[in-house]
CSV table of C-alpha atoms in Angstrom, one decimal:
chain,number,residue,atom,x,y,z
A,1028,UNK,CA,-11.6,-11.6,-32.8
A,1029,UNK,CA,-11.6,-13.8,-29.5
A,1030,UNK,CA,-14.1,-12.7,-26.9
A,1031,UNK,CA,-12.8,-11.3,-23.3
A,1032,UNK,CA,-12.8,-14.5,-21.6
A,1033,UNK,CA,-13.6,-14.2,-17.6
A,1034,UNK,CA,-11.2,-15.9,-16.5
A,1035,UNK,CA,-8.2,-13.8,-17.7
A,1036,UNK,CA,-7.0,-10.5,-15.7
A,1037,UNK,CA,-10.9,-9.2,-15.0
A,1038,UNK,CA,-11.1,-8.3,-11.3
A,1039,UNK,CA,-7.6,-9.7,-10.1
A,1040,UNK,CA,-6.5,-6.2,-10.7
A,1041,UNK,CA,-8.8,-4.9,-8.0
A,1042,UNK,CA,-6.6,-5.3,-5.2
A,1043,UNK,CA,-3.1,-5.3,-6.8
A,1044,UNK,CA,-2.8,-1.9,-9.3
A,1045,UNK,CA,-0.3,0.6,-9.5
A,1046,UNK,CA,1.0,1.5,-5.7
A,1047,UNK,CA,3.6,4.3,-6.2
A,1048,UNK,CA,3.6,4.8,-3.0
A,1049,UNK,CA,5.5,1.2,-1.6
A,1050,UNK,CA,5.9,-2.4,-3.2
A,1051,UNK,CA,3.1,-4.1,-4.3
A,1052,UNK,CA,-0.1,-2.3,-2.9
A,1053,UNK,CA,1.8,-1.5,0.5
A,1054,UNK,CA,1.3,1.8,2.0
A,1055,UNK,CA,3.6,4.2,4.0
A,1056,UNK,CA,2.1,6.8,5.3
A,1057,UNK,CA,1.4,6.1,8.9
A,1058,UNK,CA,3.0,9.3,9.9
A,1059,UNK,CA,4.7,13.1,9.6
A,1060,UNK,CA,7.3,11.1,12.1
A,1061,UNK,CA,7.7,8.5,9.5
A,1062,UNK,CA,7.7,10.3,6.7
A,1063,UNK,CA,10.2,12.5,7.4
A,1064,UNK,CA,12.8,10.1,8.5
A,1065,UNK,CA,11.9,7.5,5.5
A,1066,UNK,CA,10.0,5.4,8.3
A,1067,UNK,CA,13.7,4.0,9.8
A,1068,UNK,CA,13.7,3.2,13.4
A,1069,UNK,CA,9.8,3.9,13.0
A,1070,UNK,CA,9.1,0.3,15.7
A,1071,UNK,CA,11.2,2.1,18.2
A,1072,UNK,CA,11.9,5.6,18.3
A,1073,UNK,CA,8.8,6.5,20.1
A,1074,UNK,CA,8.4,9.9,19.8
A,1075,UNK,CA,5.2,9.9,19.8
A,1076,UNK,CA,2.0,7.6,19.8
A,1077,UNK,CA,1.7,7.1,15.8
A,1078,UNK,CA,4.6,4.2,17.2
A,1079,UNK,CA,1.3,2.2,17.8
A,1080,UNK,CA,0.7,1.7,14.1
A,1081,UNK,CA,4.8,-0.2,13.8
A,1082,UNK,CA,5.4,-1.9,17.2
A,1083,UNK,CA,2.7,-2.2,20.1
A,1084,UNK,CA,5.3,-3.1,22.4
A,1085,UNK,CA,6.5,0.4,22.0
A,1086,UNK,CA,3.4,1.9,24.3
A,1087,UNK,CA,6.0,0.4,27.4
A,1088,UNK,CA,8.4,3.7,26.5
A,1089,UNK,CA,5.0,6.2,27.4
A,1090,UNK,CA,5.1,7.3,31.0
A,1091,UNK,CA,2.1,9.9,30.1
A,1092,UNK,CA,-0.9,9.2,28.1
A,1093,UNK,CA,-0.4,11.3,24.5
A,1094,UNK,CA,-2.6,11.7,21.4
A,1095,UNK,CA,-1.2,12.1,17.5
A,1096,UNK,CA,-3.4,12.7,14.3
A,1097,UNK,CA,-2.1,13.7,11.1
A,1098,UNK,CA,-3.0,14.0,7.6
A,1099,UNK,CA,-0.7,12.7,4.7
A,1100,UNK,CA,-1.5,14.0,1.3
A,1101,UNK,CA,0.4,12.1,-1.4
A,1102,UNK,CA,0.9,13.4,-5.3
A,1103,UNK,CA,0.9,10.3,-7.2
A,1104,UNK,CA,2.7,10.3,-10.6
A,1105,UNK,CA,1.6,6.9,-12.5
A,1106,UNK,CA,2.6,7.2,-16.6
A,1107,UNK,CA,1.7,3.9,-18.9
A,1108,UNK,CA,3.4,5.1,-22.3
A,1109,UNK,CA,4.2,3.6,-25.7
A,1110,UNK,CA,1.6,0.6,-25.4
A,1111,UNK,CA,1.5,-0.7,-29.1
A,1112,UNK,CA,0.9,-4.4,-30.8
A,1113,UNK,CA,2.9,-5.3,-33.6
A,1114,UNK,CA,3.2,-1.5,-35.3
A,1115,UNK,CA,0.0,-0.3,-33.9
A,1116,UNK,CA,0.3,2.3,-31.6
A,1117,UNK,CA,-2.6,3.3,-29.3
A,1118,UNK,CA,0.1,6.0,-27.3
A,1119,UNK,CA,-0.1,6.3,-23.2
A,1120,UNK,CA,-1.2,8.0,-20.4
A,1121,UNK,CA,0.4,10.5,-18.5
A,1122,UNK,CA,-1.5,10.8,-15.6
A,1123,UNK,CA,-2.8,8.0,-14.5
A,1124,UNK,CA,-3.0,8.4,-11.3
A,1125,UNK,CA,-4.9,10.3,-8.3
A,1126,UNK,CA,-3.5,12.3,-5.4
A,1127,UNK,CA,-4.1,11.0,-1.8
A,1128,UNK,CA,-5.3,12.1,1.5
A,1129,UNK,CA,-4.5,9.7,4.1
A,1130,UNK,CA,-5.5,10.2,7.4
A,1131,UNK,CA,-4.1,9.0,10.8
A,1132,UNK,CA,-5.3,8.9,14.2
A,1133,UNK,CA,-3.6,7.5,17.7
A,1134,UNK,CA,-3.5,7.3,21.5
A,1135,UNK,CA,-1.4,5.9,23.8
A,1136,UNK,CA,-2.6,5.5,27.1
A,1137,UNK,CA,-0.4,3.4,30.0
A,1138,UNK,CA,-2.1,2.1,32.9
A,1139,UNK,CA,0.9,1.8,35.4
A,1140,UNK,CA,4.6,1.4,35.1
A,1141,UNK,CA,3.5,-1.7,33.6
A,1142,UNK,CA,0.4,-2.0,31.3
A,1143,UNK,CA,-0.5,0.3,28.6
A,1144,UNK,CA,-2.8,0.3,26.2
A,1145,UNK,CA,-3.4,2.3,22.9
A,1146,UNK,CA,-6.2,3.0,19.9
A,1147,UNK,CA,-5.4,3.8,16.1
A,1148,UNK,CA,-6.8,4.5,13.2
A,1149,UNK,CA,-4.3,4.3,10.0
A,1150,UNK,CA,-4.1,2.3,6.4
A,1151,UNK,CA,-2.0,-0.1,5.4
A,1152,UNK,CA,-3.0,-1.2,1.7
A,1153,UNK,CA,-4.4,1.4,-0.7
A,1154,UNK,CA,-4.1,2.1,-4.6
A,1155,UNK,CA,-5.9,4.4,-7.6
A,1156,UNK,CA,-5.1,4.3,-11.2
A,1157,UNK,CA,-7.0,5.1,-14.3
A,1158,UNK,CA,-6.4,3.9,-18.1
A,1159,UNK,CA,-9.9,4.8,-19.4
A,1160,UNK,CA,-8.6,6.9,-22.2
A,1161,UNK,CA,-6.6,4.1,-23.5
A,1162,UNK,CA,-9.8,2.1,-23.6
A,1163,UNK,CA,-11.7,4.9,-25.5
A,1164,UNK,CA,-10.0,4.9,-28.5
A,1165,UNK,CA,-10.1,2.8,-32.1
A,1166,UNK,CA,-6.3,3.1,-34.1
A,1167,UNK,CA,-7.9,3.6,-37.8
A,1168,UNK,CA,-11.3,3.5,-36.7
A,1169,UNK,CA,-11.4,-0.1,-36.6
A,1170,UNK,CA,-8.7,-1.5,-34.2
A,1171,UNK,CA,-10.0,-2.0,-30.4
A,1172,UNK,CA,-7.6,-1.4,-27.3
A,1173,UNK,CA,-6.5,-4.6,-24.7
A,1174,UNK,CA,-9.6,-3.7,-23.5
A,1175,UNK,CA,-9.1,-6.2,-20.8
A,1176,UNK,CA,-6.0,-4.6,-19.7
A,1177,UNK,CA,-7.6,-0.9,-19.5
A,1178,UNK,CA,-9.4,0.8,-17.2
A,1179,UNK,CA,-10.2,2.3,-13.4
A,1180,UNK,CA,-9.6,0.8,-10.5
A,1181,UNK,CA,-9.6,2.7,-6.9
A,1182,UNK,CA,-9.3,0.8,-3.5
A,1183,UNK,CA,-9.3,2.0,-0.1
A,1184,UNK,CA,-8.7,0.4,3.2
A,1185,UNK,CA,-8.8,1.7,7.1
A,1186,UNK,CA,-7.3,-0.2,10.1
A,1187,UNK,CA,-8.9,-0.2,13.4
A,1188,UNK,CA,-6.2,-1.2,16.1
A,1189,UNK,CA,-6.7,-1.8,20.0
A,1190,UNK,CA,-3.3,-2.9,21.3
A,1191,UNK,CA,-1.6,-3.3,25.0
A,1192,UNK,CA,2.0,-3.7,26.1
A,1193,UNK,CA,3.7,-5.2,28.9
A,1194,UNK,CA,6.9,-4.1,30.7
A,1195,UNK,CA,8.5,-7.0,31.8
A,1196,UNK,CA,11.6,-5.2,33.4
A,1197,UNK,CA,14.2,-2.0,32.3
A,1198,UNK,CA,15.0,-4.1,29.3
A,1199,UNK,CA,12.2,-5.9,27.8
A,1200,UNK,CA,8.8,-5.1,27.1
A,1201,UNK,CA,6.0,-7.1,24.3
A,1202,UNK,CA,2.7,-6.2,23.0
A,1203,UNK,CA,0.1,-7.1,20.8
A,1204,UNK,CA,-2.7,-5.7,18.9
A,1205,UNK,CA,-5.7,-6.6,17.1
A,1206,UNK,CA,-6.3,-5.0,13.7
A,1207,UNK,CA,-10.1,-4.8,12.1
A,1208,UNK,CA,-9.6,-4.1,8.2
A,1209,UNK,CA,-12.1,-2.3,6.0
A,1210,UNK,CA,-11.6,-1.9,2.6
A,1211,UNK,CA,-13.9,-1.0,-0.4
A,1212,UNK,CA,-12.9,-1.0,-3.9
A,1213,UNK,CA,-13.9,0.1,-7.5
A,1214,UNK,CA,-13.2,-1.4,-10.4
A,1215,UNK,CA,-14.1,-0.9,-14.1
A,1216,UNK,CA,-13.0,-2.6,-18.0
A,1217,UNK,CA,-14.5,-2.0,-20.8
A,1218,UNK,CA,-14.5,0.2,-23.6
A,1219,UNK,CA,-15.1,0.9,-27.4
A,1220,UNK,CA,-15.2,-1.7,-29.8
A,1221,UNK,CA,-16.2,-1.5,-33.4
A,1222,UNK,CA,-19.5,-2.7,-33.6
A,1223,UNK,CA,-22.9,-1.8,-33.4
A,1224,UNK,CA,-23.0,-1.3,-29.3
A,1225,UNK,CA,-20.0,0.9,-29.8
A,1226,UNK,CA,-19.0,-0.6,-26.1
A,1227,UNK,CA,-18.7,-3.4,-24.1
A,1228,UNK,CA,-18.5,-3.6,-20.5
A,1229,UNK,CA,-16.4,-6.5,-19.2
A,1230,UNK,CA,-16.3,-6.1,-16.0
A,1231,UNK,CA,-17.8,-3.5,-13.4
A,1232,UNK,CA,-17.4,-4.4,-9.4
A,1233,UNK,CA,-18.2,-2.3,-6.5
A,1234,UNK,CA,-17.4,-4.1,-3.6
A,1235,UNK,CA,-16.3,-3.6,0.3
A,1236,UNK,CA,-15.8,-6.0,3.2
A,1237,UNK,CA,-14.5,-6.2,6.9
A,1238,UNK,CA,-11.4,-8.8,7.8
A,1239,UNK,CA,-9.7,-9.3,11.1
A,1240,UNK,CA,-5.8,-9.8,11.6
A,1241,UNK,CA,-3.3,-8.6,14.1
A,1242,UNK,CA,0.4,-7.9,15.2
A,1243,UNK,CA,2.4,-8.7,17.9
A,1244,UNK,CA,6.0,-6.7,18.5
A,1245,UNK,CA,8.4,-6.5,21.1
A,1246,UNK,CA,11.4,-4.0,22.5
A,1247,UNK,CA,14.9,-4.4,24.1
A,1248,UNK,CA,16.1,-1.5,25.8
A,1249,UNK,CA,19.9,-1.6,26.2
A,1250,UNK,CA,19.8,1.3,27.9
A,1251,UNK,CA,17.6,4.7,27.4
A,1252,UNK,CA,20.1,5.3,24.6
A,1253,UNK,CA,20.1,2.2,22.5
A,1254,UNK,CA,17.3,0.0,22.0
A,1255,UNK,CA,15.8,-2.5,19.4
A,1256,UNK,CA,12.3,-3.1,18.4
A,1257,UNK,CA,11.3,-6.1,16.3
A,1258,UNK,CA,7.1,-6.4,15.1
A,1259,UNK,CA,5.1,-8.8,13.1
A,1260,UNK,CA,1.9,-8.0,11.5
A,1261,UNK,CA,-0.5,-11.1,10.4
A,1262,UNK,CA,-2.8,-9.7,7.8
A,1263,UNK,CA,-5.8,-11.9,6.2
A,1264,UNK,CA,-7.2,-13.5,3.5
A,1265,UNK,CA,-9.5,-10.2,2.8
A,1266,UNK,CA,-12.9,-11.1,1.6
A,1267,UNK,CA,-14.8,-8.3,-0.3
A,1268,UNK,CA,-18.9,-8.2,-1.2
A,1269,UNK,CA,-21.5,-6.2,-3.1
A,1270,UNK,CA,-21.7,-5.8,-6.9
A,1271,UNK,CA,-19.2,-8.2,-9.1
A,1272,UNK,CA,-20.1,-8.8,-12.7
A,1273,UNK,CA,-17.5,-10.3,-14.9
A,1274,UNK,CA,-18.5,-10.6,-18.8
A,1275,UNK,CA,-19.1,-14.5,-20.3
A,1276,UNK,CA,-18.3,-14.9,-23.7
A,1277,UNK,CA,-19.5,-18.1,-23.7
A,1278,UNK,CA,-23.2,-16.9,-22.1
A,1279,UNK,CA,-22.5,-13.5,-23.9
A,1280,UNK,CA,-23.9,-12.1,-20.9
A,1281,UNK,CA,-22.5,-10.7,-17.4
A,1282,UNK,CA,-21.9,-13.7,-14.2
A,1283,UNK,CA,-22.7,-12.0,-10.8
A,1284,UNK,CA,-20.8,-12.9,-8.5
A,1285,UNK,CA,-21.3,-12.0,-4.5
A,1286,UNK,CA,-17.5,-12.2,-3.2
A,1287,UNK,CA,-14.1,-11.5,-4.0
A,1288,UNK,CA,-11.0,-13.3,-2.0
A,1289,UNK,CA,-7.8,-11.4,-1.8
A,1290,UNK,CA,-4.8,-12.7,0.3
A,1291,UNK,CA,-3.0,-9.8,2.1
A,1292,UNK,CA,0.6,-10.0,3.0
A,1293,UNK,CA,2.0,-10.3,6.3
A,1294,UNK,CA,4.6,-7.6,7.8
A,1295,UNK,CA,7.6,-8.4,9.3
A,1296,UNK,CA,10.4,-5.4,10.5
A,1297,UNK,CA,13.0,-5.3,13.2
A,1298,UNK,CA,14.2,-1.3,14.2
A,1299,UNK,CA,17.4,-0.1,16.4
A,1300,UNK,CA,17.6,3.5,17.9
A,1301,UNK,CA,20.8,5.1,18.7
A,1302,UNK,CA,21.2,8.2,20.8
A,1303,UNK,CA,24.9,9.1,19.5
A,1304,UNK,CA,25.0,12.5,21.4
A,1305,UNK,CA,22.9,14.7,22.8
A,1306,UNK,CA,21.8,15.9,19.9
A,1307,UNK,CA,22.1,13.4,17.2
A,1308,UNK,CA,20.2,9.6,17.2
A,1309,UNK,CA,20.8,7.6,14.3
A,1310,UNK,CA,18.1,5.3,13.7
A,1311,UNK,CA,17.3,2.4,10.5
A,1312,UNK,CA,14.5,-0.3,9.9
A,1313,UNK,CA,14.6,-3.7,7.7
A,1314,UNK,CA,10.9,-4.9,6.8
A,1315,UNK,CA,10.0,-7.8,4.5
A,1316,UNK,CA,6.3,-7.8,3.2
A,1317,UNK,CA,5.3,-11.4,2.2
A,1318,UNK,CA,4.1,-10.9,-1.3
A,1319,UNK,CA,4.7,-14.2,-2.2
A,1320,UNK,CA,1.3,-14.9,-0.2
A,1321,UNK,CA,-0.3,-12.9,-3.1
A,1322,UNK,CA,-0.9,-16.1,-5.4
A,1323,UNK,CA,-3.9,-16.3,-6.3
A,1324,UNK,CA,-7.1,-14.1,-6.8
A,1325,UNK,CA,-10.9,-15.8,-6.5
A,1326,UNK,CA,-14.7,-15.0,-7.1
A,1327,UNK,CA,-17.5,-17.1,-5.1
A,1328,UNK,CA,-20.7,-17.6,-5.8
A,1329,UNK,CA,-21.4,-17.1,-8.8
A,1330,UNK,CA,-24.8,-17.0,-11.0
A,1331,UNK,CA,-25.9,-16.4,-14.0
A,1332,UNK,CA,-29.6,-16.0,-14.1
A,1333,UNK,CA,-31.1,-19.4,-12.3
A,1334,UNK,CA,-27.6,-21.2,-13.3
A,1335,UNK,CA,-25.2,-21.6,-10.5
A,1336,UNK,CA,-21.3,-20.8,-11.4
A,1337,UNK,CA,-20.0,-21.3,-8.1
A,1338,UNK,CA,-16.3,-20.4,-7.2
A,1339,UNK,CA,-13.6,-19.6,-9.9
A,1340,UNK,CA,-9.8,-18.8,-9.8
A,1341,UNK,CA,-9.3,-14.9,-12.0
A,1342,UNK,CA,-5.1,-14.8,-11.5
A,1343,UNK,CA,-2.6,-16.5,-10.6
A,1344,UNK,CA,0.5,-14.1,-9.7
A,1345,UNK,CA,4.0,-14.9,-9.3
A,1346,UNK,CA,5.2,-12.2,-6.5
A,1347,UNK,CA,8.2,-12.1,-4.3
A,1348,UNK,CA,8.6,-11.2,-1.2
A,1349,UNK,CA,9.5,-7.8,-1.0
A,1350,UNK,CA,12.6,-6.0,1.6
A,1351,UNK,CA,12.5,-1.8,2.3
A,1352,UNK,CA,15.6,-0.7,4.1
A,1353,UNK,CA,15.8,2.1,5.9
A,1354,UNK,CA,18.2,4.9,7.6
A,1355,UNK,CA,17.6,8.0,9.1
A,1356,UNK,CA,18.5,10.7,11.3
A,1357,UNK,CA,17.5,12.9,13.8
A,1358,UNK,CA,19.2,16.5,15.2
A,1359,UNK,CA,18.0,18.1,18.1
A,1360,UNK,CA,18.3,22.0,16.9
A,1361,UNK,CA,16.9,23.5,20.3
A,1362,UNK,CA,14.5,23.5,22.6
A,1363,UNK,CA,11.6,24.2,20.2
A,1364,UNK,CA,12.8,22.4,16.5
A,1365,UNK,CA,13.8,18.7,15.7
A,1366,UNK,CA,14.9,17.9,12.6
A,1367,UNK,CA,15.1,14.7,10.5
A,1368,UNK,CA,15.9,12.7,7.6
A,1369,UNK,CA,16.4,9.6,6.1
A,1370,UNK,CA,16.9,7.3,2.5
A,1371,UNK,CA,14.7,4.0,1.9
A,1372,UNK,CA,15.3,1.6,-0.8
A,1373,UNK,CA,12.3,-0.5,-1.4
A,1374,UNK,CA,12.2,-3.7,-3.8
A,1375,UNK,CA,9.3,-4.1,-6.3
A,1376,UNK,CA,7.5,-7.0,-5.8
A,1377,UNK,CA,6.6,-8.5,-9.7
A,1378,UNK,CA,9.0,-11.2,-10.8
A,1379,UNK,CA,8.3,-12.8,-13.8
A,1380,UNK,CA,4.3,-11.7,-14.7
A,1381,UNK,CA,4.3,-7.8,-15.4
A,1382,UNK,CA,1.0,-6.1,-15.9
A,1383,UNK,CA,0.1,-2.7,-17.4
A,1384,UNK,CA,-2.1,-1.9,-14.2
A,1385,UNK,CA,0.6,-2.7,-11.9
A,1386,UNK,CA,3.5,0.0,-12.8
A,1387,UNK,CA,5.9,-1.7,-10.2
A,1388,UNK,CA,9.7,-1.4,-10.3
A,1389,UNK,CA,12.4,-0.9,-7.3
A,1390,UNK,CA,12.0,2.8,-5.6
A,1391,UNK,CA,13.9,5.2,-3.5
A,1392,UNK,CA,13.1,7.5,-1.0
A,1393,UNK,CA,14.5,10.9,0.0
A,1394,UNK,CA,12.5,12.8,2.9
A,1395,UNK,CA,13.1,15.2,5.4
A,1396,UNK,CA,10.8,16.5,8.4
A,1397,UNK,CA,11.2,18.7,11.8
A,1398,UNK,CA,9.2,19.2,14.6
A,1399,UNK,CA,8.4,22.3,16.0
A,1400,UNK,CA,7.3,22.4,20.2
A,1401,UNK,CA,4.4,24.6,20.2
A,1402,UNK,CA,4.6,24.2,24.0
A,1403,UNK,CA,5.8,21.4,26.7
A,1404,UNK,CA,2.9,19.8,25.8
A,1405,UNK,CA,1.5,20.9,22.2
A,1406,UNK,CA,4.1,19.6,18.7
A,1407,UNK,CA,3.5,19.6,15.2
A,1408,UNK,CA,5.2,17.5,12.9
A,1409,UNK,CA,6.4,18.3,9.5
A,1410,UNK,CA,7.4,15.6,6.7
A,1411,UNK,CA,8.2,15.6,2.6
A,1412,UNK,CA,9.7,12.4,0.8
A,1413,UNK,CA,9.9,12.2,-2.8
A,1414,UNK,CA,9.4,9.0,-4.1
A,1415,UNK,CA,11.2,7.8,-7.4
A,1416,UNK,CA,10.3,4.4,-9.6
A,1417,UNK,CA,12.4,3.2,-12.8
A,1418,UNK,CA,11.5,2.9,-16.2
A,1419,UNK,CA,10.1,-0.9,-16.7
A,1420,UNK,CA,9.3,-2.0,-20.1
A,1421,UNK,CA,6.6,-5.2,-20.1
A,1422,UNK,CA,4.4,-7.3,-22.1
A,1423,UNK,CA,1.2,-8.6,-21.5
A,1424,UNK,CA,-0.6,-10.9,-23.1
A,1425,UNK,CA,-4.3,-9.9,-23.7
A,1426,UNK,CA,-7.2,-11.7,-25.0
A,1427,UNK,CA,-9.3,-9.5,-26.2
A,1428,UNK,CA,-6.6,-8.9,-29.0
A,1429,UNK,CA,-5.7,-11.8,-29.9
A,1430,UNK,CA,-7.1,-13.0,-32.9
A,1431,UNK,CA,-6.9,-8.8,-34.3
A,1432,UNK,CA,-6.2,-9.2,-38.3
A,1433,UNK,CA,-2.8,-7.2,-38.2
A,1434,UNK,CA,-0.2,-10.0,-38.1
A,1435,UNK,CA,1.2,-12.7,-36.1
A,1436,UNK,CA,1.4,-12.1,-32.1
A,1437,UNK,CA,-2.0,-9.4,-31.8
A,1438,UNK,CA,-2.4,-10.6,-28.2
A,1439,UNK,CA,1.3,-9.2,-26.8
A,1440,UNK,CA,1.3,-6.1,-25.5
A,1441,UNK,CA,3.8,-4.0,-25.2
A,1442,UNK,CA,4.1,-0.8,-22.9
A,1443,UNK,CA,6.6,1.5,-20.9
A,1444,UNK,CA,5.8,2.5,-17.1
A,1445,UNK,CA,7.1,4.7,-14.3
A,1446,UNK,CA,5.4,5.2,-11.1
A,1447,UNK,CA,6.7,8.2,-8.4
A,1448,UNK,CA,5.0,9.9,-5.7
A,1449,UNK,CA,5.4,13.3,-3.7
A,1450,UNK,CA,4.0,13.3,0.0
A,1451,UNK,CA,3.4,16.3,2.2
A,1452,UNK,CA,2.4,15.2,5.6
A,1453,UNK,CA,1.6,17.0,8.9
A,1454,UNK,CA,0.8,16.0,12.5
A,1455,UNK,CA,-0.4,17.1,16.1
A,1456,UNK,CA,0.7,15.9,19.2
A,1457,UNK,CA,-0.3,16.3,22.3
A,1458,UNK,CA,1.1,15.0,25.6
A,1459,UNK,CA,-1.5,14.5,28.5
């Protein structure tokens, strides 16, 4: 059998597994607001400060300070079935995935009928999947799992924005915004083998970092009934430490490594707002996510024992950019309820390298929300959007299988994946 060699999938999985929850590793849950309305004229609407986390420029449409925290709680459904090589079948996974909480936190605060200024605390990127059991198991006793396919990997990240707008007249306001990004992440392959050990770890990181980007956004206000908002969100070349130990077969021994380098995608989304009557607005969004900056995954510094290893390259992906579209509703009932709803189509971001660990496919979205006025002052905000992936049969080639004695081909791998979520959101507002 060929050894796991280090360079193959190893820990470019960390940042880019299964995200049921938007293309790639993208999340959205920034919101109740969003939620509800499938996050369409999200850069806009403005209804209340969670704006801040879409469009800065959208604090110049606050003429009182307000605060907005909210809680998102999203049941992720990942399944990885039929994986076999050649007529060996080592079965699936049903539930691969963990439910989220996601939390949220905003204020928007303007200075005059000019400046304004606002604090948030939200996530963009996040994923969790787990293969483990895949990895467990020996077909016949004797025949290992893609073991460098298989595994855990968990990753979390929180955005710290400070932003400030600028009212330039009735019509026009800009902003801009500067986002501090932490993220940790797990990651673990490995698992039985039929030898002596009875196991092999390949590779086991525990890492977390801090990386800086921003965003800068502007709005056009026809009039208070129609307006557009348009935002761009420059995220960076994410740089994570701590504990990174890849397997050598070479060495036959693990190479510690200090850092991992993961290029994050940059946000792009332009929003209109239309107040039909007085109680309907009709609102949509267009966003494109640069995946294709997702190219390649690296390790630094290296060593193994006194020897130095220095940098090396783990994965080179072949991503696309990635659209979500957006429409949505919202129906003024009375005085004390608002409802909303809205549709999102979102593109899947793997073109022509599929992976087991990265379930992705094309999704749609189907939510609905309402507000309910607790006083003139005091809302809470209600959202549900069920999230449904497609079927995507792949192959993977894995090198850990490779040379297996059961006929020609050992290293494809073949598998079936679906990926949907359910989220339940709620959020407080309060108007100062």
């Amino acid at each position: 059998m060929k050894p796991f060699n280090k360079t193959i999938l190893a820990v470019a999985v960390t940042l880019a597994s299964s995200q049921t929850m938007a293309a790639g590793f993208l999340l959205n849950a920034q919101s109740a607001t969003g939620v509800g309305r499938a996050f369409a004229g999200d850069a806009v609407i403005a209804d209340n400060a969670s704006v801040l986390a879409r469009n800065p420029a959208a604090m110049a449409l606050f003429d009182k300070k307000q605060l907005s925290m909210g809680l998102n709680y999203a049941d992720v459904e990942v399944t990885v079935s039929d994986v076999y090589i050649n007529e060996i079948d080592y079965g699936g996974v049903d539930d691969a995935a963990d439910a989220k909480i996601i939390p949220n936190f905003y204020y928007v605060s303007p200075v005059n009928d000019k400046f304004a200024y606002g604090v948030a605390l939200f996530s963009n990127f996040g994923t969790g999947t787990d293969t483990t059991d895949l990895s467990t198991q020996l077909v016949d006793g004797t025949l290992p799992a893609p073991l460098d396919l298989l595994g855990k990997t968990e990753v979390t990240t929180l955005n710290f924005n400070l932003s400030a707008s600028y009212r330039f007249n009735d019509h026009f306001s800009v902003g801009a915004g500067l986002d501090m990004i932490y993220g940790e992440g797990t990651l673990t392959r490995g698992g039985t083998v039929p030898t002596q050990a009875g196991s092999i770890e390949l590779v086991d990181v525990d890492a977390d970092g801090v990386a800086f980007g921003g965003i800068i956004g502007a709005v056009y206000e026809i009039n208070a009934d129609h307006r557009f908002g348009m935002s761009y969100r420059f995220s960076p070349d994410f740089k994570a430490s701590g504990d990174i130990n890849i397997y050598n077969s070479q060495a036959q021994a693990a190479v510690a490594f200090d850092e991992i380098n993961i290029p994050l995608p940059d946000i792009f989304q332009v929003a209109g707002f239309h107040q039909l009557t007085d109680k309907f607005a009709l609102h949509y969004t267009a966003q494109l996510t640069t995946w294709g900056d997702f190219h390649e995954l690296t390790v630094n510094d290296g060593t193994l024992g006194p020897v130095s290893v220095g940098s090396s390259s783990l994965k080179t992906y072949a991503w696309d950019d990635s659209w979500l579209f957006s429409v949505g509703g919202t129906y003024s009932l009375n005085n004390t309820w608002t409802l909303r709803a809205g549709f999102m189509a979102d593109e899947g971001v793997v073109g022509e390298l599929s992976s087991i660990s990265i379930p992705d496919s094309d999704r749609k979205w189907y939510t609905a929300g309402a507000t309910y006025a607790l006083s003139t002052n005091t809302s809470i905000d209600f959202g549900i959007a069920v999230v449904r992936g497609e079927d995507v049969h792949l192959i993977e080639n894995s090198s850990f299988t490779d040379e297996l004695p059961i006929g020609p081909n050992t290293g494809l791998v073949n598998a079936t994946t679906r990926s949907n979520a359910t989220y339940y959101s709620m959020q407080y507002n309060y108007t100062f």
